[in-house]
Coordinates of C-alpha atoms in Angstrom, one line a residue:
Chain A
X10 CA -22.7 7.2 27.3
X11 CA -24.0 10.4 25.8
X12 CA -23.6 11.4 22.1
X13 CA -21.2 14.1 23.2
X14 CA -19.2 11.7 25.3
X15 CA -18.9 9.3 22.3
X16 CA -18.0 12.2 20.1
X17 CA -15.2 13.2 22.5
X18 CA -13.9 9.7 22.3
X19 CA -14.0 9.8 18.5
X20 CA -12.1 13.0 18.2
X21 CA -9.4 12.0 20.7
X22 CA -8.9 8.6 19.1
X23 CA -8.5 10.4 15.7
X24 CA -5.6 12.4 17.2
X25 CA -4.0 9.5 18.8
X26 CA -4.3 7.5 15.6
X27 CA -2.8 10.3 13.5
X28 CA 0.2 10.6 15.9
X29 CA 1.0 6.9 15.9
X30 CA 0.4 6.0 12.3
X31 CA 2.4 8.8 10.8
X32 CA 5.4 7.3 12.6
X33 CA 5.1 3.9 10.9
X34 CA 7.8 3.5 8.2
X35 CA 6.9 2.9 4.6
X36 CA 8.2 -0.7 4.5
X37 CA 5.7 -1.7 7.2
X38 CA 2.7 -0.1 5.4
X39 CA 1.4 -3.4 3.9
X40 CA 1.3 -5.2 7.2
X41 CA -0.2 -2.1 8.8
X42 CA -2.9 -2.0 6.2
X43 CA -3.7 -5.6 6.8
X44 CA -3.5 -5.2 10.6
X45 CA -5.7 -2.1 10.6
X46 CA -8.1 -4.0 8.4
X47 CA -8.3 -6.7 11.0
X48 CA -9.0 -4.1 13.7
X49 CA -11.9 -2.8 11.6
X50 CA -13.3 -6.3 12.1
X51 CA -14.1 -4.9 15.6
X52 CA -17.5 -4.4 14.0
X53 CA -17.7 -8.1 14.9
X54 CA -18.7 -6.9 18.4
X55 CA -21.7 -5.2 17.0
X56 CA -22.5 -8.4 15.2
X57 CA -22.1 -10.5 18.3
X58 CA -24.4 -8.2 20.3
X59 CA -27.1 -8.3 17.6
X60 CA -26.8 -11.9 16.7
X61 CA -26.8 -12.8 20.4
X62 CA -29.7 -10.7 21.6
X63 CA -31.7 -10.5 18.4
X64 CA -35.4 -11.1 19.2
X65 CA -36.6 -11.7 15.7
X66 CA -35.4 -14.4 13.3
X67 CA -34.5 -11.9 10.7
X68 CA -32.3 -9.9 13.0
X69 CA -30.6 -13.1 14.1
X70 CA -30.1 -14.2 10.5
X71 CA -28.6 -10.8 9.6
X72 CA -26.4 -11.0 12.7
X73 CA -25.2 -14.5 11.8
X74 CA -24.1 -13.4 8.3
X75 CA -22.5 -10.3 9.9
X76 CA -20.6 -12.4 12.4
X77 CA -19.3 -14.7 9.7
X78 CA -18.1 -11.8 7.5
X79 CA -16.5 -9.9 10.4
X80 CA -14.7 -13.0 11.7
X81 CA -13.2 -13.6 8.2
X82 CA -11.9 -10.1 8.3
X83 CA -10.5 -10.4 11.9
X84 CA -8.9 -13.8 11.6
X85 CA -7.7 -13.4 8.1
X86 CA -6.4 -9.9 8.6
X87 CA -4.3 -10.7 11.7
X88 CA -2.9 -13.9 10.2
X89 CA -1.9 -12.2 6.9
X90 CA -0.2 -9.5 9.0
X91 CA 1.5 -12.0 11.2
X92 CA 3.0 -14.0 8.3
X93 CA 4.3 -10.8 6.7
X94 CA 5.8 -9.5 9.9
X95 CA 7.3 -12.8 10.7
X96 CA 9.3 -12.6 7.5
X97 CA 10.5 -9.2 8.5
X98 CA 11.5 -10.1 12.0
X99 CA 13.4 -13.2 10.9
X100 CA 15.9 -11.2 8.9
X101 CA 15.3 -7.8 10.5
X102 CA 17.5 -8.4 13.6
Chain B
X55 CA -30.2 -9.0 29.5
X56 CA -27.6 -10.3 32.0
X57 CA -25.3 -12.9 30.6
X58 CA -22.7 -15.1 32.3
X59 CA -21.0 -12.1 34.0
X60 CA -23.8 -9.7 33.4
X61 CA -24.6 -9.5 37.1
X62 CA -21.5 -7.4 37.6
X63 CA -21.8 -3.6 37.4
X64 CA -21.9 -2.1 33.9
X65 CA -18.5 -0.4 34.6
X66 CA -16.8 -3.8 34.3
X67 CA -17.8 -4.0 30.7
X68 CA -16.7 -0.5 30.0
X69 CA -13.4 -1.2 31.8
X70 CA -12.8 -4.2 29.6
X71 CA -13.5 -2.1 26.5
X72 CA -11.0 0.4 27.8
X73 CA -8.3 -2.3 28.1
X74 CA -9.1 -3.5 24.6
X75 CA -8.8 0.1 23.3
X76 CA -5.4 0.5 25.0
X77 CA -4.2 -2.8 23.5
X78 CA -5.1 -1.6 20.0
X79 CA -3.2 1.6 20.5
X80 CA -0.2 -0.1 22.0
X81 CA -0.3 -2.7 19.1
X82 CA -0.2 0.1 16.6
X83 CA 2.7 1.8 18.5
X84 CA 4.7 -1.3 18.2
X85 CA 4.1 -1.3 14.5
X86 CA 6.4 1.7 14.2
X87 CA 9.5 -0.6 14.2
X88 CA 10.0 -3.9 12.3
X89 CA 11.6 -5.4 15.4
X90 CA 8.5 -4.9 17.5
X91 CA 5.9 -5.1 14.8
X92 CA 5.1 -8.8 15.2
X93 CA 4.5 -8.3 18.9
X94 CA 2.3 -5.3 18.1
X95 CA 0.2 -7.3 15.8
X96 CA -0.3 -9.9 18.6
X97 CA -1.1 -7.3 21.1
X98 CA -3.7 -5.9 18.8
X99 CA -5.2 -9.4 18.3
X100 CA -5.2 -9.8 22.1
X101 CA -7.2 -6.6 22.3
X102 CA -9.7 -8.0 19.8
X103 CA -10.0 -11.2 21.9
X104 CA -10.6 -9.3 25.1
X105 CA -13.3 -7.2 23.4
X106 CA -15.1 -10.2 21.8
X107 CA -14.8 -12.5 24.8
X108 CA -16.2 -9.9 27.2
X109 CA -19.1 -9.0 24.9
X110 CA -20.0 -12.7 24.4
X111 CA -19.9 -13.3 28.1
X112 CA -21.7 -10.1 29.1
X113 CA -24.7 -10.1 26.8
X114 CA -27.3 -12.8 27.0
X115 CA -26.7 -15.0 24.1
X116 CA -29.9 -16.6 23.0
X117 CA -28.3 -19.1 20.7
X118 CA -24.7 -19.8 21.7
X119 CA -24.7 -22.6 19.1
X120 CA -25.5 -20.2 16.3
X121 CA -22.9 -17.7 17.5
X122 CA -20.2 -20.4 17.8
X123 CA -21.1 -21.7 14.4
X124 CA -20.7 -18.2 12.9
X125 CA -17.4 -17.6 14.6
X126 CA -16.2 -21.0 13.5
X127 CA -17.2 -20.6 9.9
X128 CA -15.8 -17.1 9.6
X129 CA -12.6 -18.0 11.4
X130 CA -12.1 -21.1 9.2
X131 CA -12.6 -19.2 6.0
X132 CA -10.4 -16.3 7.1
X133 CA -7.6 -18.6 8.3
X134 CA -7.8 -20.7 5.1
X135 CA -7.5 -17.6 2.9
X136 CA -4.6 -16.2 4.9
X137 CA -2.7 -19.4 4.9
X138 CA -3.1 -20.2 1.2
X139 CA -2.5 -16.7 -0.2
X140 CA 0.6 -15.9 -2.4
X141 CA 2.4 -12.7 -1.4
X142 CA 1.7 -11.2 -4.8
X143 CA -2.1 -11.7 -4.2
X144 CA -2.0 -10.1 -0.8
X145 CA -3.4 -6.7 -1.9
X146 CA -6.6 -8.2 -3.3
X147 CA -7.0 -10.3 -0.2
X148 CA -6.6 -7.3 2.0
X149 CA -9.2 -5.6 -0.2
X150 CA -11.6 -8.5 0.1
X151 CA -11.3 -8.7 3.9
X152 CA -11.9 -5.0 4.0
X153 CA -15.1 -5.4 2.1
X154 CA -16.3 -8.0 4.6
X155 CA -15.7 -5.6 7.5
X156 CA -17.8 -2.9 5.7
X157 CA -20.5 -5.4 4.8
X158 CA -20.7 -6.6 8.4
X159 CA -21.2 -3.0 9.6
X160 CA -24.1 -2.4 7.2
X161 CA -25.8 -5.7 8.3
X162 CA -25.4 -5.0 12.0
X163 CA -27.0 -1.6 11.7
X164 CA -29.8 -3.2 9.7
X165 CA -30.3 -6.0 12.2
X166 CA -30.4 -3.5 15.1
X167 CA -33.1 -1.5 13.3
X168 CA -35.2 -4.6 12.6
X169 CA -34.8 -5.6 16.2
X170 CA -35.8 -2.3 17.7
X171 CA -38.8 -2.0 15.4
X172 CA -40.0 -5.6 16.1
X173 CA -39.8 -5.2 19.8
X174 CA -41.7 -1.9 19.6
X175 CA -38.9 0.0 21.3
X176 CA -39.1 2.7 18.6
X177 CA -36.2 4.2 16.7
X178 CA -34.5 7.1 18.4
X179 CA -33.1 9.7 16.0
X180 CA -29.5 9.0 17.2
X181 CA -29.9 5.4 16.2
X182 CA -31.4 6.1 12.8
X183 CA -28.9 8.8 11.8
X184 CA -25.9 6.6 12.7
X185 CA -27.5 3.5 11.2
X186 CA -28.0 5.4 7.9
X187 CA -24.4 6.5 7.9
X188 CA -23.1 3.0 8.7
X189 CA -25.4 1.5 6.1
X190 CA -24.2 3.8 3.3
X191 CA -20.5 3.6 4.2
X192 CA -20.7 -0.1 4.9
X193 CA -22.4 -1.0 1.6
X194 CA -20.1 1.3 -0.5
X195 CA -17.1 -0.3 1.2
X196 CA -18.4 -3.9 0.6
X197 CA -19.1 -3.5 -3.1
X198 CA -16.3 -1.1 -3.8
X199 CA -13.8 -3.5 -2.2
X200 CA -15.2 -6.5 -4.1
X201 CA -14.7 -4.6 -7.4
X202 CA -11.2 -3.4 -6.3
X203 CA -10.2 -6.9 -5.3
X204 CA -11.6 -8.2 -8.6
X205 CA -9.6 -5.7 -10.6
X206 CA -6.4 -6.6 -8.8
X207 CA -7.1 -10.2 -9.4
X208 CA -7.8 -9.6 -13.0
X209 CA -11.5 -10.7 -12.7
X210 CA -12.9 -7.3 -13.4
X211 CA -11.6 -5.4 -16.5
X212 CA -11.0 -1.7 -16.7
X213 CA -14.0 0.6 -17.2
X214 CA -16.6 -0.5 -19.7
X215 CA -18.8 2.3 -18.5
X216 CA -18.8 5.7 -20.3
X217 CA -17.9 8.5 -18.0
X218 CA -21.2 10.4 -18.4
X219 CA -23.4 7.5 -17.7
X220 CA -21.2 6.5 -14.8
X221 CA -21.4 9.9 -13.2
X222 CA -25.2 10.0 -13.7
X223 CA -25.6 6.7 -11.9
X224 CA -23.4 7.8 -9.1
X225 CA -25.4 11.0 -8.6
X226 CA -28.8 9.1 -8.7
X227 CA -27.7 6.3 -6.4
X228 CA -26.2 8.7 -3.9
X229 CA -29.4 10.8 -3.8
X230 CA -31.5 7.7 -3.5
X231 CA -29.3 6.5 -0.6
X232 CA -29.6 9.9 1.1
X233 CA -33.3 9.9 0.5
X234 CA -33.6 6.5 2.1
X235 CA -31.6 7.7 5.0
X236 CA -33.8 10.8 5.4
X237 CA -36.9 8.7 5.3
X238 CA -35.4 6.4 7.9
X239 CA -34.7 9.3 10.2
X240 CA -37.9 11.3 9.7
X241 CA -40.4 8.5 9.6
X242 CA -39.1 5.0 9.8
X243 CA -42.4 3.3 8.8
X244 CA -43.1 5.8 5.9
X245 CA -43.2 3.1 3.2
X246 CA -44.1 -0.6 3.3
X247 CA -47.3 -0.9 5.2
X248 CA -47.2 -4.5 6.4
X249 CA -43.5 -4.6 5.6
X250 CA -42.9 -1.7 8.0
X251 CA -41.3 -4.1 10.5
X252 CA -38.5 -4.7 8.1
X253 CA -37.5 -1.0 8.0
X254 CA -37.7 -0.9 4.1
X255 CA -36.2 2.6 3.9
X256 CA -33.0 1.2 5.3
X257 CA -32.8 -1.5 2.6
X258 CA -33.5 0.9 -0.2
X259 CA -30.5 2.9 1.2
X260 CA -28.4 -0.3 1.2
X261 CA -29.2 -1.3 -2.3
X262 CA -28.6 2.3 -3.7
X263 CA -25.3 2.5 -1.8
X264 CA -24.3 -0.9 -3.1
X265 CA -24.8 0.3 -6.7
X266 CA -22.9 3.5 -5.8
X267 CA -20.0 1.5 -4.5
X268 CA -19.7 -0.5 -7.7
X269 CA -19.8 2.5 -9.9
X270 CA -17.4 4.5 -7.8
X271 CA -14.6 1.9 -8.3
X272 CA -15.3 0.5 -11.7
X273 CA -14.0 3.5 -13.7
X274 CA -10.8 3.7 -11.7
X275 CA -7.7 2.2 -13.3
X276 CA -6.2 -1.0 -11.9
X277 CA -3.0 0.7 -10.9
X278 CA -4.8 3.1 -8.6
X279 CA -6.4 0.2 -6.7
X280 CA -4.0 0.5 -3.7
X281 CA -5.1 4.0 -3.1
X282 CA -8.8 2.9 -3.4
X283 CA -8.2 0.0 -1.0
X284 CA -6.6 2.3 1.5
X285 CA -9.4 4.7 1.2
X286 CA -12.0 1.9 1.6
X287 CA -10.1 0.6 4.6
X288 CA -10.5 4.0 6.1
X289 CA -14.3 3.9 5.3
X290 CA -14.7 0.5 6.9
X291 CA -13.1 1.9 10.0
X292 CA -15.5 4.9 10.0
X293 CA -18.4 2.5 9.4
X294 CA -17.3 0.6 12.5
X295 CA -17.0 3.8 14.5
X296 CA -20.5 4.8 13.4
X297 CA -21.9 1.5 14.4
X298 CA -20.3 2.2 17.8
X299 CA -22.4 5.3 18.0
X300 CA -25.5 3.3 17.0
X301 CA -24.9 0.6 19.7
X302 CA -23.3 3.1 22.2
X303 CA -20.2 0.9 22.3
X304 CA -16.9 2.7 23.2
X305 CA -14.4 0.2 21.9
X306 CA -16.1 0.2 18.4
X307 CA -15.6 4.0 18.4
X308 CA -11.9 3.8 19.4
X309 CA -10.9 1.0 17.1
X310 CA -13.0 2.2 14.2
X311 CA -11.5 5.7 14.4
X312 CA -7.9 4.3 14.6
X313 CA -8.6 2.3 11.4
X314 CA -10.2 5.4 9.8
X315 CA -7.1 7.5 10.6
X316 CA -4.7 4.9 9.3
X317 CA -6.5 4.4 6.0
X318 CA -6.7 8.1 5.4
X319 CA -3.0 8.6 6.2
X320 CA -1.9 5.8 3.9
X321 CA -4.2 7.2 1.2
X322 CA -2.5 10.6 1.5
X323 CA 1.0 9.1 1.6
X324 CA 0.3 7.1 -1.6
X325 CA -1.1 10.1 -3.4
X326 CA 1.9 12.1 -2.5
X327 CA 4.3 9.4 -3.7
X328 CA 2.6 9.6 -7.1
X329 CA 2.2 13.3 -7.0
X330 CA -1.5 13.1 -7.5
X331 CA -4.5 14.4 -5.7
X332 CA -7.1 12.1 -4.3
X333 CA -9.7 13.8 -6.6
X334 CA -7.5 13.0 -9.5
X335 CA -7.2 9.3 -8.5
X336 CA -11.0 9.0 -8.0
X337 CA -12.3 10.9 -10.9
X338 CA -9.5 11.3 -13.5
X339 CA -7.7 8.6 -15.4
X340 CA -4.0 8.7 -16.1
X341 CA -2.5 8.5 -19.5
X342 CA -3.9 9.3 -22.8
X343 CA -3.7 7.9 -26.3
X344 CA -2.0 10.9 -27.9
X345 CA 1.2 10.1 -25.9
X346 CA 1.7 6.8 -27.6
X347 CA 2.7 8.4 -30.9
X348 CA 5.9 10.0 -29.8
X349 CA 7.0 6.7 -28.2
X350 CA 8.4 5.4 -31.5
X351 CA 10.4 8.7 -31.9
X352 CA 12.0 8.4 -28.5
X353 CA 12.9 4.7 -28.8
X354 CA 13.7 4.6 -32.5
X355 CA 17.3 3.5 -33.1
X356 CA 18.4 4.2 -29.5
X357 CA 17.4 1.0 -27.8
X358 CA 20.3 -1.4 -27.1
X359 CA 19.5 -4.9 -26.2
X360 CA 21.6 -7.0 -23.9
X361 CA 21.9 -10.6 -22.7
X362 CA 22.4 -12.4 -19.5
X363 CA 26.1 -13.0 -20.5
X364 CA 26.7 -9.3 -21.1
X365 CA 25.1 -8.3 -17.8
X366 CA 27.2 -10.9 -16.0
X367 CA 30.4 -9.2 -17.4
X368 CA 29.2 -5.9 -16.1
X369 CA 28.5 -7.3 -12.7
X370 CA 31.9 -9.0 -12.7
X371 CA 33.6 -5.6 -12.5
X372 CA 31.1 -3.8 -10.4
X373 CA 31.7 -2.6 -6.9
X374 CA 28.3 -1.4 -6.1
X375 CA 25.0 -2.7 -7.5
X376 CA 21.4 -1.4 -6.8
X377 CA 18.4 -3.6 -7.7
X378 CA 15.1 -1.7 -8.3
X379 CA 12.2 -4.1 -8.1
X380 CA 8.7 -3.3 -9.5
X381 CA 5.4 -4.9 -10.0
X382 CA 6.7 -7.0 -12.9
X383 CA 9.0 -8.8 -10.5
X384 CA 6.1 -9.4 -8.1
X385 CA 3.9 -10.8 -10.9
X386 CA 6.6 -13.1 -12.2
X387 CA 7.4 -14.2 -8.6
X388 CA 11.0 -13.4 -9.3
X389 CA 11.9 -12.2 -5.8
X390 CA 13.7 -15.5 -4.9
X391 CA 15.9 -15.3 -8.0
X392 CA 16.6 -11.6 -7.4
X393 CA 17.5 -12.4 -3.8
X394 CA 19.8 -15.2 -4.8
X395 CA 21.5 -12.9 -7.3
X396 CA 22.0 -10.3 -4.6
X397 CA 23.5 -13.0 -2.3
X398 CA 25.9 -14.3 -5.0
X399 CA 27.1 -10.7 -5.6
X400 CA 27.6 -10.1 -1.9
X401 CA 29.7 -13.3 -1.6
X402 CA 32.0 -11.8 -4.3
X403 CA 32.3 -8.6 -2.2
X404 CA 30.0 -6.5 -4.2
X405 CA 28.0 -3.9 -2.3
X406 CA 24.3 -4.7 -3.1
X407 CA 21.3 -2.7 -2.1
X408 CA 17.6 -2.6 -3.1
X409 CA 16.1 0.7 -4.1
X410 CA 12.4 0.7 -3.3
X411 CA 9.9 3.3 -4.5
X412 CA 7.1 3.9 -2.0
X413 CA 4.4 2.9 -4.6
X414 CA 6.3 0.1 -6.3
X415 CA 4.0 -2.9 -6.4
X416 CA 0.4 -2.9 -5.6
X417 CA 0.3 -1.7 -2.0
X418 CA 2.6 0.6 -0.1
X419 CA 5.5 -1.5 1.2
X420 CA 4.4 -4.4 -1.0
X421 CA 8.0 -4.8 -2.4
X422 CA 9.4 -4.9 1.1
X423 CA 7.0 -7.7 2.0
X424 CA 7.9 -9.6 -1.1
X425 CA 11.7 -9.2 -0.7
X426 CA 11.4 -10.2 3.0
X427 CA 9.6 -13.3 1.9
X428 CA 12.7 -14.1 -0.2
X429 CA 14.9 -13.5 2.9
X430 CA 16.4 -10.2 1.8
X431 CA 17.8 -8.6 4.9
X432 CA 15.8 -5.6 6.1
X433 CA 18.8 -3.3 6.1
X434 CA 19.4 -3.9 2.4
X435 CA 16.2 -2.3 1.5
X436 CA 16.6 1.4 0.9
X437 CA 13.8 4.0 0.5
X438 CA 13.8 6.5 -2.3
X439 CA 15.3 9.5 -0.3
X440 CA 18.1 7.3 1.0
X441 CA 19.1 5.6 -2.3
X442 CA 18.7 8.5 -4.7
X443 CA 21.9 10.3 -3.7
X444 CA 23.9 7.1 -4.1
X445 CA 23.1 6.3 -7.8
X446 CA 26.0 8.5 -9.1
X447 CA 28.4 6.2 -7.2
X448 CA 26.7 3.0 -8.4
X449 CA 28.2 0.8 -11.1
X450 CA 25.2 -1.2 -12.2
X451 CA 21.5 -0.7 -11.6
X452 CA 19.2 -3.6 -12.4
X453 CA 15.6 -2.4 -12.9
X454 CA 13.4 -5.5 -12.9
X455 CA 9.7 -5.1 -13.6
X456 CA 9.6 -1.4 -12.7
X457 CA 8.7 1.3 -15.2
X458 CA 7.1 4.5 -14.1
X459 CA 8.9 4.8 -10.8
X460 CA 12.2 5.2 -12.7
X461 CA 10.9 7.5 -15.5
X462 CA 13.1 10.6 -15.7
X463 CA 10.2 12.5 -17.4
X464 CA 8.8 13.1 -13.9
X465 CA 11.7 15.5 -13.4
X466 CA 12.1 16.9 -16.9
X467 CA 8.7 17.2 -18.5
X468 CA 6.2 19.5 -16.8
X469 CA 3.4 18.4 -19.1
X470 CA 3.9 14.7 -18.4
X471 CA 1.1 13.0 -16.4
X472 CA 3.7 12.0 -13.8
X473 CA 5.4 15.4 -13.6
X474 CA 6.7 16.1 -10.2
X475 CA 6.3 12.5 -9.0
X476 CA 9.3 11.5 -6.9
X477 CA 11.3 8.9 -9.0
X478 CA 14.4 6.8 -8.5
X479 CA 17.1 8.5 -10.5
X480 CA 18.7 5.3 -11.8
X481 CA 19.9 7.0 -15.0
X482 CA 22.8 8.6 -12.9
X483 CA 24.4 5.2 -12.4
X484 CA 27.3 4.1 -14.7
X485 CA 25.1 1.5 -16.4
X486 CA 21.5 0.6 -16.2
X487 CA 20.0 -2.7 -17.0
X488 CA 16.2 -2.7 -17.5
X489 CA 14.6 -6.1 -17.4
X490 CA 11.2 -5.9 -18.9
X491 CA 9.1 -8.0 -21.2
X492 CA 8.7 -5.3 -23.9
X493 CA 8.9 -1.6 -24.4
X494 CA 5.2 -1.3 -23.4
X495 CA 4.5 1.7 -21.1
X496 CA 3.6 1.3 -17.5
X497 CA 0.3 2.2 -15.9
X498 CA 0.8 5.9 -16.7
X499 CA 0.7 5.1 -20.4
X500 CA 3.7 7.2 -21.3
X501 CA 7.1 6.3 -22.8
X502 CA 10.2 6.1 -20.7
X503 CA 13.2 8.0 -22.1
X504 CA 15.4 6.1 -19.7
X505 CA 15.2 3.1 -22.0
X506 CA 16.8 5.1 -24.8
X507 CA 19.6 6.5 -22.7
X508 CA 23.2 5.7 -23.8
X509 CA 24.0 3.9 -20.5
X510 CA 20.8 1.8 -20.5
X511 CA 20.5 -1.7 -22.0
X512 CA 17.3 -3.6 -22.2
X513 CA 17.2 -7.2 -21.0
X514 CA 14.0 -8.3 -22.5
X515 CA 12.0 -11.2 -20.9
X516 CA 9.9 -12.4 -18.0
X517 CA 11.5 -11.2 -14.7
X518 CA 11.7 -14.7 -13.2
X519 CA 13.3 -16.3 -16.3
X520 CA 15.7 -13.4 -16.9
X521 CA 16.8 -13.3 -13.3
X522 CA 17.2 -17.0 -13.0
X523 CA 19.2 -17.1 -16.2
X524 CA 21.4 -14.3 -14.8
X525 CA 21.9 -16.3 -11.6
X526 CA 22.9 -19.4 -13.6
X527 CA 25.3 -17.5 -15.9
X528 CA 26.8 -15.8 -12.8
X529 CA 27.3 -19.1 -11.1
X530 CA 28.9 -20.7 -14.2
X531 CA 31.5 -18.0 -14.3
X532 CA 32.6 -18.3 -10.7

């Protein structure tokens, strides 16, 4: 996609994000923070692409470390959120 | 470059990314209510799975073993940390995870640059500009988050660096990082000679930004760390979005932007709850030494101490009780004792609610998560605006481990550092019990006239021990 196309996507996502996130109540902010954090691990994709297709050893090594770090972020973030939200939903009904 | 399903048209990959993006947005939408939030988190995780799975299958993976090993190692560490963490330690863990996200972005951008240079494909301006941004933001996020997590965990003390030196280092490192970025964009091979393949200007940028990240967070007080973590979370999202521009990857842009927005909004909300500007949090400390002098004047002769027995007698005749938890309760892990007390009172027909200040604890909503852990029903937790009008009809307020969020000076003293900060007006209740280890000030460093009020009694002691004792005494007398 072109730079302008990507920029369009960026701007529209920012608006959607703002609309949704301002509606999330205070008491869910901690799980939100941790969940959003896990989403930022989407950078894992970039790591996967580079680690997978890296044609030099250095690029592959960097990609490997990046994949490890990003996966910690993704797996850890979603699990922490899940445990917290589970406690809310058990008594929240 | 075709992988397992790479023979299919490119639109398939883009379509899968679209689905992942939709799942992220739907997941966040479900987070707007506690009832659907668990599902939202799962939907969002599903989105991540789709995005990763498609990418792995699509691109030719040269070394599936290496990739699998990395995913396994990372997943194992992440899961282990998440399972073993205490609820009180959650803020620093979130900070740590956040740092890894930022660090990964910086490394990916670097790897891509190295790769492009080595294969002789050249470095298009679009790639170098975005890589420079991802490198700076990612490195600042990584080191800043490590320092923030270290502070919350008590591993890093408060600022040992004098302000002037600190500001000097920040300016120099920022300029160095920007210069590295400029060199990268203008002439990637400008330095290094034989090292040109390694794209040295990028790594200069990374090192400078790393130092910058450390010095940005080191001078900030421990109590402001939640704001810093939310802000860094926003940065790591932006770093991911920028990486999306580098790699021309739509789902990175969508997801990164969503995270950037959420972090920014949380930062603003927290600043508003403390009535402080972001600039003030980042560059100015709260509290000053001069304040401590008049503390003795305020407290002198007007502090009344109480005991668990006396509190029990008050509770015995109370119809309505509000419990106000703070970070002291979290540190002492007193949430279970507090929850038990609330339950005992309810069994006796007392109307019990929890009044929760938006920035009580170490993350927004931290107290809610702690109380939920102790099985306090969701509908017993009241937010500031809801609970404030009810204090005048409340018999007993138990403040446990909270200080600044109940300081009436926010309303009465315009010169106070917390002036204008929304507080819980607990002083309006018939009697107030403040459970605290000592009269020491909270993070704002100012005295609290509430403690000296006629209707306030101090229950000195560790929150867990005090609350447990209260529970025991209450039980004995039933």
